[in-house]
Coordinates of C-alpha atoms in Angstrom, one line a residue:
Chain A
M1 CA -57.2 -1.2 27.4
R2 CA -57.7 3.1 27.2
M3 CA -56.0 6.7 26.6
I4 CA -57.9 8.9 28.7
T5 CA -58.9 12.1 29.6
L6 CA -56.3 14.5 32.3
D7 CA -60.5 14.7 34.1
E8 CA -60.0 10.5 34.2
V9 CA -56.7 10.3 35.3
A10 CA -57.2 12.5 38.5
S11 CA -60.7 10.4 38.8
L12 CA -58.7 7.4 38.7
L13 CA -56.0 9.0 41.7
K14 CA -58.6 10.1 43.9
E15 CA -60.5 7.1 43.7
N16 CA -57.6 4.3 44.5
D17 CA -54.9 3.7 46.7
H18 CA -52.4 2.2 47.6
F19 CA -50.2 3.4 44.7
K20 CA -47.2 1.5 43.1
L21 CA -45.0 4.1 40.6
L22 CA -43.0 2.9 38.1
T23 CA -39.7 4.7 36.9
H24 CA -37.8 3.7 34.0
T25 CA -34.9 2.5 33.7
Y26 CA -31.2 4.7 33.6
P27 CA -33.9 7.0 35.5
D28 CA -33.3 10.3 34.8
G29 CA -34.9 13.5 36.3
D30 CA -38.4 13.7 34.2
T31 CA -39.1 9.9 36.0
L32 CA -37.7 10.5 39.2
G33 CA -39.2 14.1 39.7
G34 CA -42.7 13.0 38.5
A35 CA -43.1 9.5 40.8
F36 CA -41.2 10.9 43.5
A37 CA -43.5 14.7 42.8
L38 CA -46.8 12.6 42.1
A39 CA -45.7 10.1 45.6
F40 CA -45.7 13.5 48.0
A41 CA -48.9 14.5 46.3
L42 CA -50.8 11.3 47.3
R43 CA -49.9 10.8 50.5
K44 CA -50.7 14.2 50.9
L45 CA -54.3 13.1 50.5
G46 CA -53.7 10.6 53.0
K47 CA -53.4 7.3 50.9
K48 CA -49.5 5.2 50.9
A49 CA -47.4 4.8 47.4
N50 CA -43.9 4.2 47.0
V51 CA -42.0 4.0 44.7
A52 CA -40.3 1.6 42.3
V53 CA -36.5 2.7 41.5
N54 CA -34.6 0.5 39.0
G55 CA -31.3 0.4 40.9
A56 CA -30.4 3.2 43.9
V57 CA -31.5 7.0 43.0
P58 CA -29.0 8.1 41.5
S59 CA -26.2 10.9 44.0
K60 CA -26.8 13.8 42.0
F61 CA -31.2 12.9 42.2
R62 CA -30.6 12.1 46.2
Y63 CA -32.2 15.9 47.1
L64 CA -35.7 14.1 45.9
V65 CA -35.7 11.1 48.6
R66 CA -35.2 13.6 51.2
N67 CA -37.9 13.6 53.4
Y68 CA -38.6 10.1 51.3
T69 CA -39.1 6.7 53.2
E70 CA -40.6 3.3 51.9
Q71 CA -44.4 3.0 53.8
E72 CA -45.2 -1.2 53.8
F73 CA -48.3 -2.4 52.0
E74 CA -49.5 -4.0 49.8
P75 CA -49.9 -2.4 46.4
Q76 CA -53.2 -1.8 44.8
Y77 CA -53.0 0.0 42.5
I78 CA -49.6 0.4 40.0
V79 CA -48.3 3.6 37.8
S80 CA -46.3 4.0 35.0
V81 CA -44.7 7.5 35.3
D82 CA -42.9 8.7 32.0
V83 CA -41.4 5.2 30.9
A84 CA -42.4 5.4 26.5
A85 CA -42.0 1.2 26.3
M86 CA -42.7 -1.5 28.6
T87 CA -39.0 -2.6 27.7
L88 CA -37.6 0.2 29.5
L89 CA -39.1 -1.4 33.4
G90 CA -36.1 -2.9 35.2
D91 CA -36.5 -6.0 36.3
S92 CA -36.6 -4.7 40.8
V93 CA -39.4 -2.0 39.4
M94 CA -41.3 -4.6 38.3
E95 CA -40.8 -7.5 40.6
G96 CA -44.7 -8.5 42.1
V97 CA -46.1 -6.8 39.5
E98 CA -48.8 -8.6 37.1
K99 CA -49.9 -5.4 35.3
I100 CA -49.8 -1.2 34.9
D101 CA -53.4 0.4 35.8
L102 CA -52.2 4.0 34.9
C103 CA -49.0 4.7 32.6
I104 CA -48.6 8.7 32.5
D105 CA -46.2 9.9 30.1
H106 CA -45.5 12.2 26.8
H107 CA -43.6 9.8 24.1
R108 CA -44.9 10.4 21.6
T109 CA -43.8 6.7 20.6
N110 CA -45.0 5.6 23.9
S111 CA -46.1 1.6 23.8
V112 CA -46.7 0.6 27.2
T113 CA -49.4 -2.2 28.0
A114 CA -51.7 -0.6 30.4
D115 CA -55.5 -0.9 31.8
H116 CA -55.6 3.2 30.8
I117 CA -53.0 4.6 29.0
Y118 CA -52.7 9.2 29.6
V119 CA -50.1 11.0 27.1
D120 CA -49.1 14.7 26.5
S121 CA -46.9 14.0 23.3
T122 CA -46.9 18.5 23.1
A123 CA -45.2 18.2 26.7
A124 CA -42.4 19.0 27.3
A125 CA -41.7 16.9 30.1
A126 CA -43.8 14.0 32.1
C127 CA -44.3 16.2 34.5
E128 CA -45.8 18.2 33.9
T129 CA -48.5 16.3 33.6
I130 CA -47.0 15.4 36.9
W131 CA -48.5 19.3 37.9
Q132 CA -51.3 19.9 36.5
L133 CA -52.6 17.0 38.1
I134 CA -51.7 18.0 41.5
G135 CA -53.1 20.9 40.9
M136 CA -56.2 18.8 39.6
L137 CA -56.1 16.1 43.2
G138 CA -56.3 19.9 45.2
V139 CA -53.2 19.4 46.6
E140 CA -51.2 21.8 48.1
P141 CA -47.3 22.6 46.6
D142 CA -44.6 21.7 49.0
E143 CA -40.6 21.9 48.4
D144 CA -40.1 18.2 47.9
I145 CA -43.6 18.6 45.1
A146 CA -42.1 21.4 43.3
A147 CA -38.0 20.3 43.5
G148 CA -39.7 16.6 41.6
V149 CA -41.6 19.3 39.0
Y150 CA -39.1 21.1 38.3
T151 CA -35.6 19.0 38.5
G152 CA -38.3 17.0 35.7
I153 CA -39.0 20.2 33.6
S154 CA -35.7 21.6 33.7
T155 CA -33.9 18.7 32.9
D156 CA -35.7 17.5 29.7
T157 CA -35.4 20.6 28.6
G158 CA -32.0 21.3 29.3
C159 CA -33.3 24.5 32.1
F160 CA -35.4 26.0 29.9
C161 CA -32.8 25.6 26.0
Y162 CA -34.4 22.7 23.5
I163 CA -37.5 23.2 21.4
N164 CA -39.8 21.3 23.2
T165 CA -39.7 24.1 25.8
T166 CA -43.5 26.0 25.8
P167 CA -45.4 29.4 26.7
R168 CA -47.3 26.3 29.6
T169 CA -43.1 24.6 30.7
H170 CA -42.6 28.4 31.4
M171 CA -45.9 28.3 33.2
I172 CA -44.9 25.9 35.4
A173 CA -41.7 27.1 36.7
A174 CA -42.9 30.6 37.3
Q175 CA -45.3 28.3 39.8
V176 CA -43.5 26.0 41.0
I177 CA -40.1 28.2 41.3
P178 CA -41.0 30.1 44.9
Y179 CA -42.0 26.3 46.1
C180 CA -38.5 25.1 46.0
D181 CA -34.4 26.1 45.7
W182 CA -34.1 25.6 42.1
Q183 CA -31.2 27.4 42.2
S184 CA -29.3 24.8 43.7
I185 CA -30.8 22.2 41.2
N186 CA -29.9 24.0 38.4
Y187 CA -26.8 24.0 39.9
T188 CA -26.2 20.3 40.4
N189 CA -27.9 19.3 37.0
F190 CA -26.6 22.3 34.7
V191 CA -23.1 23.7 36.1
V192 CA -20.8 21.2 38.0
K193 CA -18.3 18.8 36.7
T194 CA -16.4 16.7 38.0
R195 CA -12.6 16.4 37.8
A196 CA -13.2 14.0 35.3
K197 CA -16.0 14.8 33.0
I198 CA -13.2 18.5 32.6
K199 CA -10.7 16.1 31.8
M200 CA -12.6 14.3 28.9
E201 CA -14.4 16.6 28.0
R202 CA -10.8 18.5 27.1
M203 CA -9.0 14.7 26.2
I204 CA -12.5 14.6 23.5
Y205 CA -11.4 18.5 22.4
D206 CA -8.4 17.2 21.7
T207 CA -10.2 14.0 19.2
M208 CA -12.2 16.3 17.2
E209 CA -11.9 16.6 13.0
F210 CA -13.7 18.9 10.5
Y211 CA -14.6 16.8 7.5
A212 CA -17.0 18.3 4.1
G213 CA -15.6 22.1 4.3
G214 CA -16.4 22.3 8.7
K215 CA -20.0 21.3 8.2
C216 CA -19.1 17.7 9.8
A217 CA -17.0 17.3 13.2
V218 CA -16.3 14.0 14.5
V219 CA -14.3 12.8 18.5
Y220 CA -14.2 10.0 19.9
T221 CA -13.6 8.6 22.8
T222 CA -11.6 4.9 23.5
I223 CA -12.5 2.6 26.5
A224 CA -8.2 3.4 27.5
M225 CA -9.2 7.0 27.4
Q226 CA -12.2 6.6 29.9
K227 CA -10.0 4.0 32.2
A228 CA -6.8 5.7 32.5
L229 CA -9.3 9.1 33.4
G230 CA -11.7 6.8 35.8
A231 CA -14.2 8.3 34.1
G232 CA -18.0 6.6 34.7
D233 CA -20.8 7.5 32.4
D234 CA -21.7 9.3 34.4
E235 CA -18.7 11.6 33.2
M236 CA -19.5 10.4 29.5
E237 CA -23.3 12.2 29.6
G238 CA -23.6 14.4 27.0
L239 CA -20.1 14.6 25.3
A240 CA -22.2 13.7 22.0
N241 CA -23.4 17.5 21.8
I242 CA -20.2 19.0 21.5
P243 CA -19.3 18.2 18.1
R244 CA -22.9 20.0 16.7
Q245 CA -21.6 23.2 19.1
V246 CA -18.3 24.3 17.5
E247 CA -19.6 27.6 15.2
G248 CA -20.1 26.0 11.0
V249 CA -20.7 22.2 12.7
D250 CA -24.4 21.2 11.3
M251 CA -24.0 17.1 11.7
G252 CA -21.5 16.9 15.2
I253 CA -20.6 12.8 15.6
T254 CA -19.2 10.9 18.5
M255 CA -18.2 7.6 18.5
R256 CA -17.6 6.4 21.9
E257 CA -15.6 2.5 22.0
K258 CA -17.9 -0.1 23.6
D259 CA -16.5 -3.5 24.6
G260 CA -16.4 -6.3 22.1
G261 CA -15.1 -4.4 19.3
V262 CA -17.8 -2.4 18.3
F263 CA -18.4 1.8 18.7
K264 CA -21.4 3.0 19.8
I265 CA -22.3 6.3 17.8
S266 CA -24.4 9.2 18.4
V267 CA -25.1 12.0 16.3
R268 CA -26.6 15.2 16.8
T269 CA -27.3 17.4 14.3
N270 CA -29.4 21.4 13.1
E271 CA -32.9 21.8 11.4
D272 CA -32.9 19.8 7.8
I273 CA -29.8 17.9 8.4
N274 CA -31.7 14.5 9.8
A275 CA -29.5 12.3 11.7
A276 CA -32.0 9.3 12.3
E277 CA -31.6 9.1 8.2
F278 CA -28.0 8.9 8.0
C279 CA -28.1 6.3 10.8
K280 CA -30.9 3.9 8.9
Q281 CA -28.0 3.4 6.7
F282 CA -25.4 1.5 9.6
G283 CA -28.7 0.1 11.1
G284 CA -29.8 2.6 13.9
G285 CA -31.9 5.4 13.8
G286 CA -33.7 8.2 16.0
H287 CA -35.5 11.8 16.3
P288 CA -34.4 14.0 12.8
G289 CA -32.0 16.5 15.2
A290 CA -30.5 13.3 17.7
A291 CA -29.8 9.6 16.5
G292 CA -28.2 6.4 16.8
C293 CA -26.2 2.8 15.6
S294 CA -23.3 1.1 16.3
I295 CA -20.7 0.2 14.4
E296 CA -18.2 -2.6 14.8
G297 CA -14.6 -2.8 13.4
D298 CA -11.4 -0.3 15.0
L299 CA -11.2 2.9 14.8
A300 CA -9.6 4.5 11.5
T301 CA -11.7 2.4 10.3
V302 CA -15.3 3.1 11.4
K303 CA -14.1 6.4 11.3
K304 CA -13.2 6.3 7.7
Q305 CA -16.5 4.9 7.5
L306 CA -18.6 7.6 9.1
V307 CA -17.0 10.6 7.5
D308 CA -16.9 9.0 4.2
A309 CA -21.1 8.9 4.1
A310 CA -21.1 12.3 6.1
E311 CA -19.3 14.0 3.0
A312 CA -21.6 12.0 1.1
F313 CA -24.5 13.3 3.0
L314 CA -23.9 16.6 3.7
Chain B
M1 CA -34.0 64.0 39.4
R2 CA -36.8 61.9 40.0
M3 CA -37.8 57.6 40.7
I4 CA -41.0 57.1 38.9
T5 CA -43.8 54.4 39.2
L6 CA -44.3 52.2 35.9
D7 CA -47.1 54.1 35.0
E8 CA -45.2 57.7 35.4
V9 CA -42.9 55.7 32.7
A10 CA -45.3 54.6 30.1
S11 CA -47.5 58.4 30.3
L12 CA -44.3 59.7 29.9
L13 CA -43.3 57.1 26.7
K14 CA -46.7 58.1 25.0
E15 CA -46.7 61.8 26.0
N16 CA -43.6 62.0 24.2
D17 CA -42.3 62.1 20.3
H18 CA -38.6 62.0 18.7
F19 CA -37.4 59.1 20.9
K20 CA -33.2 58.2 20.9
L21 CA -32.5 55.4 23.5
L22 CA -29.1 54.8 24.6
T23 CA -27.5 51.4 25.4
H24 CA -24.0 50.6 27.4
T25 CA -20.8 50.2 26.3
Y26 CA -19.9 46.6 25.3
P27 CA -23.8 46.2 24.9
D28 CA -25.2 42.6 25.8
G29 CA -28.8 41.3 25.0
D30 CA -30.0 42.5 27.4
T31 CA -29.8 46.7 26.3
L32 CA -29.9 45.8 22.6
G33 CA -32.7 43.7 23.2
G34 CA -34.7 46.4 25.6
A35 CA -33.4 49.0 23.2
F36 CA -34.6 47.7 19.7
A37 CA -37.8 46.2 21.3
L38 CA -38.3 50.0 22.8
A39 CA -37.6 50.8 19.4
F40 CA -40.0 48.9 17.4
A41 CA -42.5 49.4 19.9
L42 CA -43.1 52.9 19.8
R43 CA -42.8 53.1 16.1
K44 CA -45.9 51.4 15.8
L45 CA -47.4 54.2 18.5
G46 CA -46.2 56.2 15.1
K47 CA -43.3 57.3 17.4
K48 CA -39.9 57.6 15.6
A49 CA -36.8 55.7 17.3
N50 CA -33.5 55.3 17.2
V51 CA -31.5 53.1 19.2
A52 CA -27.5 55.0 19.9
V53 CA -24.7 51.6 19.9
N54 CA -21.1 52.2 21.2
G55 CA -19.3 50.8 17.6
A56 CA -22.0 48.0 15.3
V57 CA -24.5 45.6 16.8
P58 CA -21.9 42.3 18.0
S59 CA -23.1 39.5 14.5
K60 CA -24.5 37.9 16.8
F61 CA -26.8 40.2 17.7
R62 CA -27.4 41.1 14.0
Y63 CA -31.3 39.6 14.4
L64 CA -32.7 42.0 16.4
V65 CA -31.4 44.7 13.8
R66 CA -33.2 42.5 10.7
N67 CA -36.4 44.7 10.2
Y68 CA -34.1 48.2 11.3
T69 CA -32.9 50.9 10.0
E70 CA -32.0 54.3 10.7
Q71 CA -35.0 56.9 11.0
E72 CA -34.2 60.6 10.4
F73 CA -34.9 62.7 12.9
E74 CA -33.9 65.5 15.2
P75 CA -34.4 63.6 18.3
Q76 CA -35.9 65.3 21.5
Y77 CA -36.1 62.5 24.5
I78 CA -33.6 60.1 25.5
V79 CA -34.2 57.1 26.7
S80 CA -31.4 55.0 28.6
V81 CA -32.0 51.1 29.2
D82 CA -30.2 49.2 30.5
V83 CA -27.3 51.4 31.9
A84 CA -26.1 51.6 35.2
A85 CA -23.1 54.4 35.3
M86 CA -23.2 57.4 32.9
T87 CA -19.4 56.3 32.8
L88 CA -21.3 53.2 30.8
L89 CA -22.5 55.5 27.3
G90 CA -19.7 55.7 24.8
D91 CA -18.8 59.0 23.0
S92 CA -20.3 58.2 20.4
V93 CA -23.7 57.2 22.7
M94 CA -23.7 60.7 24.1
E95 CA -23.3 62.6 20.7
G96 CA -25.5 65.8 20.4
V97 CA -27.5 64.6 24.1
E98 CA -27.2 67.1 26.3
K99 CA -29.1 65.6 29.0
I100 CA -31.1 61.8 30.2
D101 CA -34.9 62.1 29.7
L102 CA -35.5 58.7 31.2
C103 CA -33.9 56.3 32.5
I104 CA -35.0 52.4 32.8
D105 CA -32.7 50.0 34.2
H106 CA -32.6 47.1 36.6
H107 CA -29.2 47.2 38.8
R108 CA -30.1 47.6 42.2
T109 CA -26.3 49.7 42.1
N110 CA -28.0 53.0 39.1
S111 CA -26.7 56.1 39.4
V112 CA -27.3 57.7 36.2
T113 CA -28.1 61.4 36.1
A114 CA -31.3 62.0 34.7
D115 CA -34.9 64.1 34.3
H116 CA -36.8 60.1 35.5
I117 CA -35.5 57.0 36.9
Y118 CA -37.1 53.4 36.7
V119 CA -35.1 51.0 38.5
D120 CA -36.6 47.8 39.0
S121 CA -34.0 45.6 40.9
T122 CA -36.4 42.9 41.8
A123 CA -36.1 42.5 37.6
A124 CA -33.7 40.0 36.4
A125 CA -33.5 41.6 33.4
A126 CA -34.1 45.5 31.9
C127 CA -36.2 43.9 29.1
E128 CA -39.0 42.7 31.9
T129 CA -39.5 46.2 32.5
I130 CA -39.1 47.0 28.8
W131 CA -41.8 44.1 28.1
Q132 CA -44.5 45.4 31.0
L133 CA -44.3 49.2 29.0
I134 CA -45.0 47.5 25.9
G135 CA -48.2 46.2 27.5
M136 CA -49.1 49.4 29.0
L137 CA -48.7 51.0 26.1
G138 CA -51.1 48.8 24.6
V139 CA -48.5 47.6 20.9
E140 CA -49.6 43.8 20.2
P141 CA -45.9 42.2 20.6
D142 CA -44.5 41.3 17.4
E143 CA -41.5 39.2 15.8
D144 CA -38.8 42.0 16.3
I145 CA -40.6 43.0 20.3
A146 CA -40.1 39.1 21.6
A147 CA -37.5 38.4 19.9
G148 CA -35.7 41.6 21.5
V149 CA -36.9 40.7 25.0
Y150 CA -36.4 36.9 24.7
T151 CA -32.6 38.0 24.7
G152 CA -32.5 40.7 27.6
I153 CA -34.1 38.4 29.4
S154 CA -32.7 34.8 28.9
T155 CA -29.2 36.5 28.3
D156 CA -29.3 37.5 32.0
T157 CA -30.7 34.6 33.4
G158 CA -28.4 32.2 31.5
C159 CA -31.3 31.0 29.8
F160 CA -33.0 31.2 33.4
C161 CA -30.2 29.1 35.3
Y162 CA -29.6 32.5 37.9
I163 CA -31.1 33.5 40.5
N164 CA -32.2 36.2 39.2
T165 CA -34.7 34.5 37.6
T166 CA -37.8 34.5 39.2
P167 CA -41.7 33.4 38.6
R168 CA -42.1 37.1 36.2
T169 CA -39.0 36.0 34.2
H170 CA -41.0 32.9 33.3
M171 CA -44.8 34.3 33.5
I172 CA -42.6 36.6 30.8
A173 CA -40.3 33.5 28.5
A174 CA -44.4 32.7 28.3
Q175 CA -45.6 34.8 26.7
V176 CA -42.7 36.3 24.5
I177 CA -42.6 32.4 23.0
P178 CA -45.4 32.6 20.6
Y179 CA -44.1 35.4 18.4
C180 CA -39.9 34.8 17.9
D181 CA -37.8 32.1 16.9
W182 CA -36.1 31.1 20.5
Q183 CA -35.2 28.2 19.7
S184 CA -32.8 29.9 16.9
I185 CA -32.0 32.7 19.8
N186 CA -30.8 30.2 22.1
Y187 CA -28.6 27.8 19.1
T188 CA -26.4 31.7 19.3
N189 CA -26.7 32.8 22.7
F190 CA -26.1 29.5 24.8
V191 CA -25.0 26.3 22.8
V192 CA -22.8 27.2 18.9
K193 CA -19.1 28.3 20.4
T194 CA -16.7 29.6 17.8
R195 CA -13.4 27.4 16.8
A196 CA -11.3 30.0 18.9
K197 CA -12.9 29.6 21.8
I198 CA -13.1 26.3 21.9
K199 CA -9.2 26.5 21.6
M200 CA -8.9 28.4 23.9
E201 CA -11.5 26.5 27.1
R202 CA -9.1 23.9 25.9
M203 CA -5.9 25.8 27.1
I204 CA -7.3 27.2 29.9
Y205 CA -8.5 23.7 31.6
D206 CA -4.8 22.9 31.5
T207 CA -3.9 26.2 33.9
M208 CA -5.9 25.0 36.1
E209 CA -5.0 24.4 39.7
F210 CA -6.1 23.7 42.7
Y211 CA -6.0 25.3 46.3
A212 CA -7.5 25.3 49.6
G213 CA -7.9 21.8 49.5
G214 CA -9.9 21.7 46.4
K215 CA -11.8 24.6 47.0
C216 CA -10.1 26.9 45.2
A217 CA -9.5 26.9 41.2
V218 CA -7.6 29.0 39.9
V219 CA -7.1 29.5 35.9
Y220 CA -5.3 32.2 34.2
T221 CA -5.3 33.4 29.8
T222 CA -1.9 35.9 28.6
I223 CA -2.0 38.1 26.0
A224 CA 0.4 35.4 24.0
M225 CA -2.3 32.9 25.3
Q226 CA -4.9 34.7 23.3
K227 CA -2.6 36.0 20.4
A228 CA -1.8 32.7 19.3
L229 CA -5.9 31.4 19.4
G230 CA -5.5 34.9 17.3
A231 CA -8.8 35.2 20.4
G232 CA -10.9 38.4 20.5
D233 CA -12.6 39.5 23.1
D234 CA -15.4 37.5 22.0
E235 CA -14.2 34.1 22.4
M236 CA -12.9 35.5 26.1
E237 CA -16.8 35.9 27.4
G238 CA -17.6 33.5 29.9
L239 CA -14.7 32.0 30.4
A240 CA -14.5 33.5 33.9
N241 CA -17.3 30.7 34.7
I242 CA -14.9 28.0 33.9
P243 CA -13.5 27.1 37.7
R244 CA -15.8 27.4 39.3
Q245 CA -18.6 24.7 37.0
V246 CA -15.6 22.1 39.4
E247 CA -17.0 19.6 41.7
G248 CA -15.8 21.5 45.3
V249 CA -14.9 24.3 44.5
D250 CA -16.7 26.7 46.5
M251 CA -14.8 29.5 45.1
G252 CA -12.9 29.7 40.8
I253 CA -10.4 32.2 40.5
T254 CA -9.5 33.5 36.1
M255 CA -6.9 36.0 36.0
R256 CA -6.8 37.7 32.4
E257 CA -3.7 39.0 31.0
K258 CA -4.5 42.6 29.9
D259 CA -2.1 45.4 28.6
G260 CA 0.3 46.9 30.2
G261 CA 1.6 44.1 33.3
V262 CA -1.5 44.6 34.6
F263 CA -4.1 40.8 35.6
K264 CA -7.7 41.6 35.5
I265 CA -9.5 39.8 38.2
S266 CA -12.4 37.8 37.3
V267 CA -14.4 35.7 40.9
R268 CA -16.6 33.4 41.4
T269 CA -18.7 32.3 44.1
N270 CA -20.8 29.9 45.6
E271 CA -23.5 30.5 48.3
D272 CA -21.5 31.2 51.8
I273 CA -18.4 33.2 50.1
N274 CA -18.6 36.4 49.2
A275 CA -16.2 37.0 46.3
A276 CA -17.1 41.5 46.6
E277 CA -14.8 40.8 49.9
F278 CA -12.6 38.8 48.8
C279 CA -11.9 41.5 46.1
K280 CA -12.2 44.4 48.3
Q281 CA -8.7 43.1 49.9
F282 CA -7.4 43.8 46.0
G283 CA -9.4 47.3 45.6
G284 CA -11.9 45.3 43.4
G285 CA -15.5 44.8 44.6
G286 CA -18.9 44.2 42.1
H287 CA -21.7 41.0 44.1
P288 CA -21.1 38.0 46.6
G289 CA -21.3 35.7 43.8
A290 CA -19.0 37.5 40.7
A291 CA -17.1 40.4 41.7
G292 CA -13.6 41.6 40.5
C293 CA -9.7 42.8 41.0
S294 CA -7.5 44.4 38.6
I295 CA -3.4 43.4 39.7
E296 CA -0.5 44.7 39.2
G297 CA 2.9 42.1 38.1
D298 CA 3.8 39.1 36.8
L299 CA 2.1 35.9 36.5
A300 CA 4.1 34.1 39.4
T301 CA 3.3 36.9 42.0
V302 CA -0.3 38.2 41.1
K303 CA -1.0 34.5 41.5
K304 CA 0.8 33.3 44.3
Q305 CA -1.0 37.1 45.7
L306 CA -4.2 35.7 44.8
V307 CA -3.7 32.0 46.3
D308 CA -2.3 33.0 49.8
A309 CA -5.4 35.9 50.0
A310 CA -7.9 33.1 48.4
E311 CA -6.3 30.3 51.1
A312 CA -6.6 32.6 54.6
F313 CA -10.6 33.6 53.0
L314 CA -11.7 30.1 53.2

């Protein structure tokens, strides 16, 4: 197991063939965009390459595989893309895989076991690295490649809004947008909402309560609410960001009831308030601005515990 | 009156002094960001420059003027920034102004009367031109200049999401973000919402109705609703985008009751549906994707007129 340079990564990709590219569970825009962009690029070099996805490609990312069909071959070189830990590799993805040859990632906490590892934690998305590699491989970009790379960098940065965005992120966007229908990608990922999602947002707004002099906002969803709206997991995405958006709120807490009398808690904070520290009190963790934990109990009891802790914390 | 090149604009800025920079009514991020960035740049060249704003700088853009104080001098050279038409120049801005020497804009429909005119309609924001000029003037960027330019390009592109974004837009973003606190600018412009705005959004969701087999969504606000929430014009911003966000909706219509028994209608459409054509039927106009008109009458009657027209149009 060895950390290698980007030049070495490019050489390994040039020297090898019959690639199997691994993506992580609950596949997002970066793992899918990066793996498919790399597969299309390797195929343009005359190599064979397939992407292994845990389950089906989510419908909103279906445009990434418009021109993709599985190739028939025995995998010889295994590459993981945007995978931070072995536990994020689903069983179906790992079928027939004995070891990972190369890991390409951007998570500071990367703990994947592989022969060669390249982690650029200054990259907003693994797709930044994939784009650099595609240039180093001498592959001319096309719509499929550009759509993958744009999807990865735009979704991982909330459309260039989050703090992980860097000048390089924008430089790569400038380079890829001439090749793909980024406008329709943005519509899919940042504009459109299902009717069920809109109803869920309304219902969440109705639960919003303020504490600590308005600095803390708490919202919740229950299993009954989710059932009543027919809302799937897609509709629950992004809800954790709602309470922190309110003016004056430094800590937004979202409580989501799960089966078995447990609430999954998501905490989002503004600068100077450490969400991970807060969640540690309840056995959870995460990043300074976004963390989580799980608490057993009924709605009123769990909420009171959180509110008391928040008022002491703020 | 003469259309000139960017080189000529740069020369005029170099040759002249004692600038008064004019911004448009209902000032937005582009007119303010562009005018203040240019003023700071001209001052760095040892010139005198003030910005004329219609009313106060809106509180959310107050960071643009942190290091700005009005200078004492008799204006000799008048420049309008991001102003598309003479009617958009408020009386207070035009006080003492006999003629406009130079107009810098990016609106295709520009109709300003000025000695020299530079309109780059391929620019997502006037701030793209301002940034180019600052480079041509040989001014080293600083936080005030960068914050102005970033504010203009990010707000005019919905944070790099709208179709007007080009590779150049991203290239400029890559150049300015090292100089300014773009993260806090994004929070102010794209994340935070007042409680009144959230309540207004909820209320708007409650009015949403679908027509034309789900392809048309109609929402409305009344004067009574606005009063009940204590919502000012700031809270009404962006509401027109809500109905078009719904999955399956190709035409989103927002009706906003104004004083005098009139509804201001905003229409947002997806590709292939021409909002300007639609609004023309009611004496309005605009862009293919975003247009508007005014219709007199009570809520039910105006809504029926719009719905009938939409069902015939789609």
